[in-house]
Tab-separated table of C-alpha atoms in Angstrom:
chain	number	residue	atom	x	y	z
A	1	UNK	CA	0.336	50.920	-30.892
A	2	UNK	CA	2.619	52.081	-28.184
A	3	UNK	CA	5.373	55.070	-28.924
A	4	UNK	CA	8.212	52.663	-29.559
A	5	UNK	CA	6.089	50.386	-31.635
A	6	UNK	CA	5.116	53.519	-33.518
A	7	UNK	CA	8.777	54.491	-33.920
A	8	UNK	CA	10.100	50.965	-35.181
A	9	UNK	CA	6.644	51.696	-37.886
A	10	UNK	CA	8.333	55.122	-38.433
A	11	UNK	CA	11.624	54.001	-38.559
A	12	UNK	CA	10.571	50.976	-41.066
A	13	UNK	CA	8.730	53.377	-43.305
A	14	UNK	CA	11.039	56.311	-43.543
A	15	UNK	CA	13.701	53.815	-44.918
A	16	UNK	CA	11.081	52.564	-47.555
A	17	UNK	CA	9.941	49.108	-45.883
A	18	UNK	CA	6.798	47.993	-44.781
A	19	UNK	CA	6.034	48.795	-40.839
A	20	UNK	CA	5.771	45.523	-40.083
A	21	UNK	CA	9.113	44.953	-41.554
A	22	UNK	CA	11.903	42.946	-39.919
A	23	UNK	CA	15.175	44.979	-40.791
A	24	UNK	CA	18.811	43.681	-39.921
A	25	UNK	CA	22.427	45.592	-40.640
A	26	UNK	CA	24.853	42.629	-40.186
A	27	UNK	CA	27.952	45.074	-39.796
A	28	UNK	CA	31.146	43.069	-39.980
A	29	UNK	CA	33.476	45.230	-37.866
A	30	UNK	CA	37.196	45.683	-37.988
A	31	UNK	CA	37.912	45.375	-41.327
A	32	UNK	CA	41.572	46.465	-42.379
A	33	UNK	CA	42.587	44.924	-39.164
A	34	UNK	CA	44.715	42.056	-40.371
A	35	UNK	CA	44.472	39.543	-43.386
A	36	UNK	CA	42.798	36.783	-41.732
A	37	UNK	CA	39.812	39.719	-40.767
A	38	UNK	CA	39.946	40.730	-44.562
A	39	UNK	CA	39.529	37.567	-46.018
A	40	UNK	CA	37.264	36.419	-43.687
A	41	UNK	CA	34.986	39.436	-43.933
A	42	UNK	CA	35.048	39.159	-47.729
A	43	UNK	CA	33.765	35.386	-47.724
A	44	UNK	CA	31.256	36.136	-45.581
A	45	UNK	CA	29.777	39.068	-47.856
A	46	UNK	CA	29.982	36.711	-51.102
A	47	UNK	CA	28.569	33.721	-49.416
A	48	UNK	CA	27.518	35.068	-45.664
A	49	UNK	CA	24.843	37.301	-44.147
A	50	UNK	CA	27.243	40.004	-43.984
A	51	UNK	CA	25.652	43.102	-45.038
A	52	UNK	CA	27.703	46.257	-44.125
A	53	UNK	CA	31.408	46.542	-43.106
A	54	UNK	CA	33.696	49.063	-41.153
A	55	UNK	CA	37.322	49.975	-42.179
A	56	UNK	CA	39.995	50.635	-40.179
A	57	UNK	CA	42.245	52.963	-41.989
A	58	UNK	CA	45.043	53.124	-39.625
A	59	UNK	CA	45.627	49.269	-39.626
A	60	UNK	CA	48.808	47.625	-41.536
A	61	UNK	CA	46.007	45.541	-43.825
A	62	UNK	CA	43.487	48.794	-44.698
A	63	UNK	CA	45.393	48.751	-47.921
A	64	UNK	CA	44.296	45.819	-48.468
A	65	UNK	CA	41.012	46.145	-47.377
A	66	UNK	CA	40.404	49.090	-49.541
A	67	UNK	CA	42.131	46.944	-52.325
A	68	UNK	CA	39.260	44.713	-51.562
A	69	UNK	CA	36.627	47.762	-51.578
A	70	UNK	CA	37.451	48.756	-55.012
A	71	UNK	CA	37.509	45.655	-56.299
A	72	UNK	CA	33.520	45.216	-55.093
A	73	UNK	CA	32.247	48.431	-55.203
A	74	UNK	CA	28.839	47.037	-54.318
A	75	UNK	CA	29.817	46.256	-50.608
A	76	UNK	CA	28.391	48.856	-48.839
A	77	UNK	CA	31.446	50.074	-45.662
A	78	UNK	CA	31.636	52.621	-43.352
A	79	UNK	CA	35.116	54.754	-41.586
A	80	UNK	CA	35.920	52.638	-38.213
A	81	UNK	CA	36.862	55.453	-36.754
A	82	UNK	CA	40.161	54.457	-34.410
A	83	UNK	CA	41.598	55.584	-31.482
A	84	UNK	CA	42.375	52.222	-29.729
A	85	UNK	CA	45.115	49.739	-30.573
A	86	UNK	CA	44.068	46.723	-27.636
A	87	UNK	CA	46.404	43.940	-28.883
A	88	UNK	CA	50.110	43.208	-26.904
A	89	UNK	CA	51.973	42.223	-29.782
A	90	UNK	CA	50.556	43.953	-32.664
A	91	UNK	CA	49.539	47.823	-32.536
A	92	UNK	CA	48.794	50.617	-34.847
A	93	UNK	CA	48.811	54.319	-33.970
A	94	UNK	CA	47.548	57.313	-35.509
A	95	UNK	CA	47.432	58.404	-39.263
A	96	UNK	CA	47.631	61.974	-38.208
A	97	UNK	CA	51.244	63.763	-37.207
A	98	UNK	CA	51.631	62.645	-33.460
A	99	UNK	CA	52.787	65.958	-32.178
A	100	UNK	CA	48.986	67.059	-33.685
A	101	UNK	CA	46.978	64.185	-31.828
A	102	UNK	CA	49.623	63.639	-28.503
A	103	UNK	CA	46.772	63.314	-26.289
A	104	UNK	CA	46.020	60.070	-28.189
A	105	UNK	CA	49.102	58.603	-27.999
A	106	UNK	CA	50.929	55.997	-25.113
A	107	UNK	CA	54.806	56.886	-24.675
A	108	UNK	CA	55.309	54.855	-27.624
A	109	UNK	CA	53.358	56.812	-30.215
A	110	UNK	CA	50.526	53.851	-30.248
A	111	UNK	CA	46.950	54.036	-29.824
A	112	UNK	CA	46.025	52.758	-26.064
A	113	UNK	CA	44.905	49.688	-25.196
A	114	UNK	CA	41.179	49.104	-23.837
A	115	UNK	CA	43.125	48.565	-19.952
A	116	UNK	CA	43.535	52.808	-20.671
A	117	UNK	CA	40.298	53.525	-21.922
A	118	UNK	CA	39.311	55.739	-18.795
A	119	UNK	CA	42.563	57.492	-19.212
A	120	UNK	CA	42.297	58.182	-22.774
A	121	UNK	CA	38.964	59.534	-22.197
A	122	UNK	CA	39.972	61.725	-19.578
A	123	UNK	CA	42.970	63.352	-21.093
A	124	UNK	CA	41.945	63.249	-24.960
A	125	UNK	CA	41.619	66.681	-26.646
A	126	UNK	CA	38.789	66.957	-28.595
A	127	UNK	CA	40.562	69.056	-31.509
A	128	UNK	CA	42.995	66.033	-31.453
A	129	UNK	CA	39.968	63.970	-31.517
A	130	UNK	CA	38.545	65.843	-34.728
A	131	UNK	CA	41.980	66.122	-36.486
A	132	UNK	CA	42.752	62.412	-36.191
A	133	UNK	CA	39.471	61.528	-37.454
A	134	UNK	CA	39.145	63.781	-40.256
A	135	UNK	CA	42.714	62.354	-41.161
A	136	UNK	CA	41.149	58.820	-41.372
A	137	UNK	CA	38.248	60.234	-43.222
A	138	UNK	CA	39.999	61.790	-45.736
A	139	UNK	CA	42.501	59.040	-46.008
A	140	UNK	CA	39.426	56.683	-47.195
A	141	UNK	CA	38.191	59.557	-49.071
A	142	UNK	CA	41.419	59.627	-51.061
A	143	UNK	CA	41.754	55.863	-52.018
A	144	UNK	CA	38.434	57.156	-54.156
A	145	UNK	CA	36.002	55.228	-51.761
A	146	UNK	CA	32.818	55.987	-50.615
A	147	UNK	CA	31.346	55.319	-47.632
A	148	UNK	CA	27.981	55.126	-45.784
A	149	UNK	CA	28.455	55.962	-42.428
A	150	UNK	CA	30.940	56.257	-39.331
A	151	UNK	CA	31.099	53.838	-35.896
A	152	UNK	CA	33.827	53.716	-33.615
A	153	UNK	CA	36.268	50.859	-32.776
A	154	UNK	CA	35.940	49.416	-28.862
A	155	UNK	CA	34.275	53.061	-27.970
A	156	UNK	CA	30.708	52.492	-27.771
A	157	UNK	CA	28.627	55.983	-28.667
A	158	UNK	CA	32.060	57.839	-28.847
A	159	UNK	CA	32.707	57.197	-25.310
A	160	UNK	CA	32.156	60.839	-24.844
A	161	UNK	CA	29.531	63.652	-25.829
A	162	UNK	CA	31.675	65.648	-27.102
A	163	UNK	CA	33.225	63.342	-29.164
A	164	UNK	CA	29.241	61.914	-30.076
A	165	UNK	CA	28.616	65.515	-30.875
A	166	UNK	CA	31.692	65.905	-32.958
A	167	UNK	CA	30.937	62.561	-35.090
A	168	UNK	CA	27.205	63.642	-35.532
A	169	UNK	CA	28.640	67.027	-36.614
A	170	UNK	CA	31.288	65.134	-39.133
A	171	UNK	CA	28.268	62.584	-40.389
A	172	UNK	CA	26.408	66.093	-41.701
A	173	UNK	CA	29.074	67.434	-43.065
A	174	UNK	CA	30.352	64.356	-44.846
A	175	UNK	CA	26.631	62.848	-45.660
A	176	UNK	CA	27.476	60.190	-43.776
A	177	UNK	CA	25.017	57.838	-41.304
A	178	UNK	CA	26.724	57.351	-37.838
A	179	UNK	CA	26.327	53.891	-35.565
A	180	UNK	CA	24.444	54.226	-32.186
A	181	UNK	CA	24.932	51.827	-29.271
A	182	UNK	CA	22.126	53.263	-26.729
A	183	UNK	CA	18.318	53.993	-27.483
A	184	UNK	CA	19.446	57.253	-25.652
A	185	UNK	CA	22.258	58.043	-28.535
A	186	UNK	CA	20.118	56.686	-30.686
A	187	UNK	CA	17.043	58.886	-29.559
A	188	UNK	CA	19.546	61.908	-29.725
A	189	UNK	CA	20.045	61.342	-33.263
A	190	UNK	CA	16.563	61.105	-34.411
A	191	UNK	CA	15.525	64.314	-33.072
A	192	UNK	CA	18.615	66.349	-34.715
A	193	UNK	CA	17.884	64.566	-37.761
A	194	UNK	CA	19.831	61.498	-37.978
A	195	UNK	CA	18.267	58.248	-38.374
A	196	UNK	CA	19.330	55.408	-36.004
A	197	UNK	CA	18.759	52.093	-35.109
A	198	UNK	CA	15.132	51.300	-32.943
A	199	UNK	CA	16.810	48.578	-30.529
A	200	UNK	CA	20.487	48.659	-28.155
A	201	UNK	CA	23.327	47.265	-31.043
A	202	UNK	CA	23.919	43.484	-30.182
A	203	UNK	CA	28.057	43.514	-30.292
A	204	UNK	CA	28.840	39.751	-31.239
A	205	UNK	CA	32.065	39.717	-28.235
A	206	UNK	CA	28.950	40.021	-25.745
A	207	UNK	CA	27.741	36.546	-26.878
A	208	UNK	CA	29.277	33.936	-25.257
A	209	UNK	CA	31.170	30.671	-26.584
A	210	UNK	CA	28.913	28.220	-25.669
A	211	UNK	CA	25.825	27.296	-27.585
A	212	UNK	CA	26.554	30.327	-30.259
A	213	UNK	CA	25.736	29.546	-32.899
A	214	UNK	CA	21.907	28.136	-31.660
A	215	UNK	CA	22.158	31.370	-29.184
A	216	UNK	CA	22.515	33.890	-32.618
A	217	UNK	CA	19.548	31.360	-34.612
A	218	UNK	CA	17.055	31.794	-31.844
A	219	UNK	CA	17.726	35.895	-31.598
A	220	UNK	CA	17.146	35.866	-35.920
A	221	UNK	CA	13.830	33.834	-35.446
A	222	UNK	CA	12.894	36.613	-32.790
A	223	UNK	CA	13.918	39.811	-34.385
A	224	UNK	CA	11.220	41.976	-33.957
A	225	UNK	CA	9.622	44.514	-36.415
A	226	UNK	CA	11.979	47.621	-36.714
A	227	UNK	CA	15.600	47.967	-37.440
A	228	UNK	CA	18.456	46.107	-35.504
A	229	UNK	CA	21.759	46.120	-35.986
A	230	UNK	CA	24.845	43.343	-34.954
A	231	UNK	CA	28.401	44.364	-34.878
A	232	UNK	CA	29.915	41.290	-36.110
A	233	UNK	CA	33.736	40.539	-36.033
A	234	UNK	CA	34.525	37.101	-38.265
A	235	UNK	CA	37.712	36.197	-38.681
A	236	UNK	CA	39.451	33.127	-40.274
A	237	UNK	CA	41.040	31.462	-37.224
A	238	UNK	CA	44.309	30.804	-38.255
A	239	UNK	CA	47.876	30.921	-37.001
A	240	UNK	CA	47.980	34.877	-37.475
A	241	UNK	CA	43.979	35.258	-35.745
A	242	UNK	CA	45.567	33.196	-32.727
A	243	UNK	CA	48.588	35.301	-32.613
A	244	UNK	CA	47.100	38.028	-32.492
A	245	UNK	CA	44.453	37.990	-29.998
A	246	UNK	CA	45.331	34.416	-27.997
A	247	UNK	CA	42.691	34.985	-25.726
A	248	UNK	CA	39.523	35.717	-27.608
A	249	UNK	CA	40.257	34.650	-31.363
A	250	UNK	CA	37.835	32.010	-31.097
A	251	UNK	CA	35.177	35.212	-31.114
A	252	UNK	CA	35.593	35.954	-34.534
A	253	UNK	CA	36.065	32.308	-35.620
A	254	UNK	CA	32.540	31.228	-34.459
A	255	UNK	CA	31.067	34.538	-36.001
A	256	UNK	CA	32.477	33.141	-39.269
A	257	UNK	CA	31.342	29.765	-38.930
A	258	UNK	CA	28.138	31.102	-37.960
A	259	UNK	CA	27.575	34.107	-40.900
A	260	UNK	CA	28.423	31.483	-43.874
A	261	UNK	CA	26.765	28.515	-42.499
A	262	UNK	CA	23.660	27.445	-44.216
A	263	UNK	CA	21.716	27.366	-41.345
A	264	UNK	CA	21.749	30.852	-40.640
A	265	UNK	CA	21.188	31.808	-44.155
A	266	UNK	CA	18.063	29.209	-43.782
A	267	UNK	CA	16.489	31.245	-40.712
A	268	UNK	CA	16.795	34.520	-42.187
A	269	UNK	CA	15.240	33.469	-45.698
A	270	UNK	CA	12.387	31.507	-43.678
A	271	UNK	CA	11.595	34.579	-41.309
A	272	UNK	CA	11.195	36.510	-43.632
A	273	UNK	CA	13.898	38.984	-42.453
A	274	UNK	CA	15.468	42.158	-44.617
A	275	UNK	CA	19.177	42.200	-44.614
A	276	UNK	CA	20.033	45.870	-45.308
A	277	UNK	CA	22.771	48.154	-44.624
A	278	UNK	CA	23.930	51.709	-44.080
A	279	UNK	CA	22.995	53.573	-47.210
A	280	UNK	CA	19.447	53.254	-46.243
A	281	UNK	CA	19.986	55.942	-43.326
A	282	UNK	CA	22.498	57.890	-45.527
A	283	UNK	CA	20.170	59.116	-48.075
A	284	UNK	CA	17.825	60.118	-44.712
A	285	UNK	CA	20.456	62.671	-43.186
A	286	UNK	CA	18.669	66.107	-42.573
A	287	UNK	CA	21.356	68.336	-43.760
């Protein structure tokens, strides 16, 4: 057995499975977004693959979402933790006091767009980093939720150490799991502690159009042993998915189609595969 083979075993075993287990977190991603993201992420825990969710709390629909959360207290979520608003026509800022987080912030008190990115990661404080997301955190908190672990929207690993650091530092103190992206973050967390993921996260917007849905079959009939996470993003398609994201609504459309269609739910009972979630990790934090 070589050493990653011995880690998936590790990994597989720590969380209670068999080491020759075949683990999956289907995490759908954005929820709290909009409606058509809500709804679309609750069908496809009732009658999907789903497994796991992230919330948004600075969106116009978290309400909602956390309306949603309390109604099915058995769908396991995590904090989305936001700092980028990439849509034209429909933005959100920060829950925090602006004049706490204005490093965040465009001139017009929004999150930036994904364009700004490099500048946002150049100028962002990190105390306005950790304010803003403990205000999100406690803001879930509040609404008398509980979740299992934190990611971060369109920043993969934090987008910065420090701010990596700081989210590891928040998942202790909270008991809360936290998302890797690399086998280098997620390496980083196993060693303080933390357990991660065994393979790179498979982020459904890297997964082209074209042959989807037998692209996303073929990668379930060859998950290997260990645990693997996708960062799903289903949507419902309609007039307020297109309006929102003209360009790339047809993303989370085919997600949708895909994580309620029968066929997937066909591949992953006949191979045998584990859908799990968050919680799993959670109870595993070394505090």
């Amino acid at each position: 057995m070589n050493s990653h083979s011995a880690t998936r075993a590790a990994t597989n075993e720590a969380l209670g499975f068999l080491a020759d287990a075949r683990l999956l977190i289907i995490n759908a991603d954005d929820f709290g977004m909009c409606h058509s993201n809500n709804e679309a992420t609750l069908q496809s825990f009732k009658a999907g693959l789903v497994s796991s969710t992230t919330l948004m709390a600075p969106c116009p629909w978290a309400p909602h979402a956390m309306q949603i959360l309390k109604d099915n207290p058995e769908f396991p979520f995590g904090v989305h933790l936001t700092l980028i608003s990439e849509n034209d026509g429909y933005r959100w800022g920060p829950l925090a006091s602006r004049d706490k987080v204005s490093s965040l912030v465009d001139s017009y008190g929004y999150f930036h767009k994904i364009a700004n990115i490099p500048d946002l990661l150049e100028r962002a404080i990190l105390e306005h980093v950790e304010i803003e997301f403990r205000t999100q955190i406690e803001a879930v908190l509040a609404a008398d939720l509980a979740p299992t672990h934190f990611d971060w929207h369109c920043l993969q690993d934090a987008g910065r150490e420090d701010v990596f650091l700081l989210t590891l530092e928040l998942g202790r103190e909270y008991g809360l799991a936290v998302r890797t992206h690399t086998q280098d973050a997620a390496r980083h967390c196993r060693e303080v502690g933390h357990p991660a993921i065994d393979f790179p996260l498979l982020d459904s917007y890297s997964v082209g159009l074209s042959g989807k849905t037998d692209h996303l079959a073929r990668l379930l009939r060859e998950l290997p042993v260990g645990l693997s996470e996708w960062a799903v993003h289903p949507s419902l398609g309609n007039a307020e998915s297109k309006a929102m994201e003209p360009d790339s609504w047809e993303v989370r459309k085919s997600d949708f189609d895909f994580l309620v269609s029968r066929e997937a739910r066909e591949v992953v009972q006949r191979e045998g595969i584990i859908l799990t979630d968050y919680r799993a990790l959670q109870e595993r934090i070394a505090h």
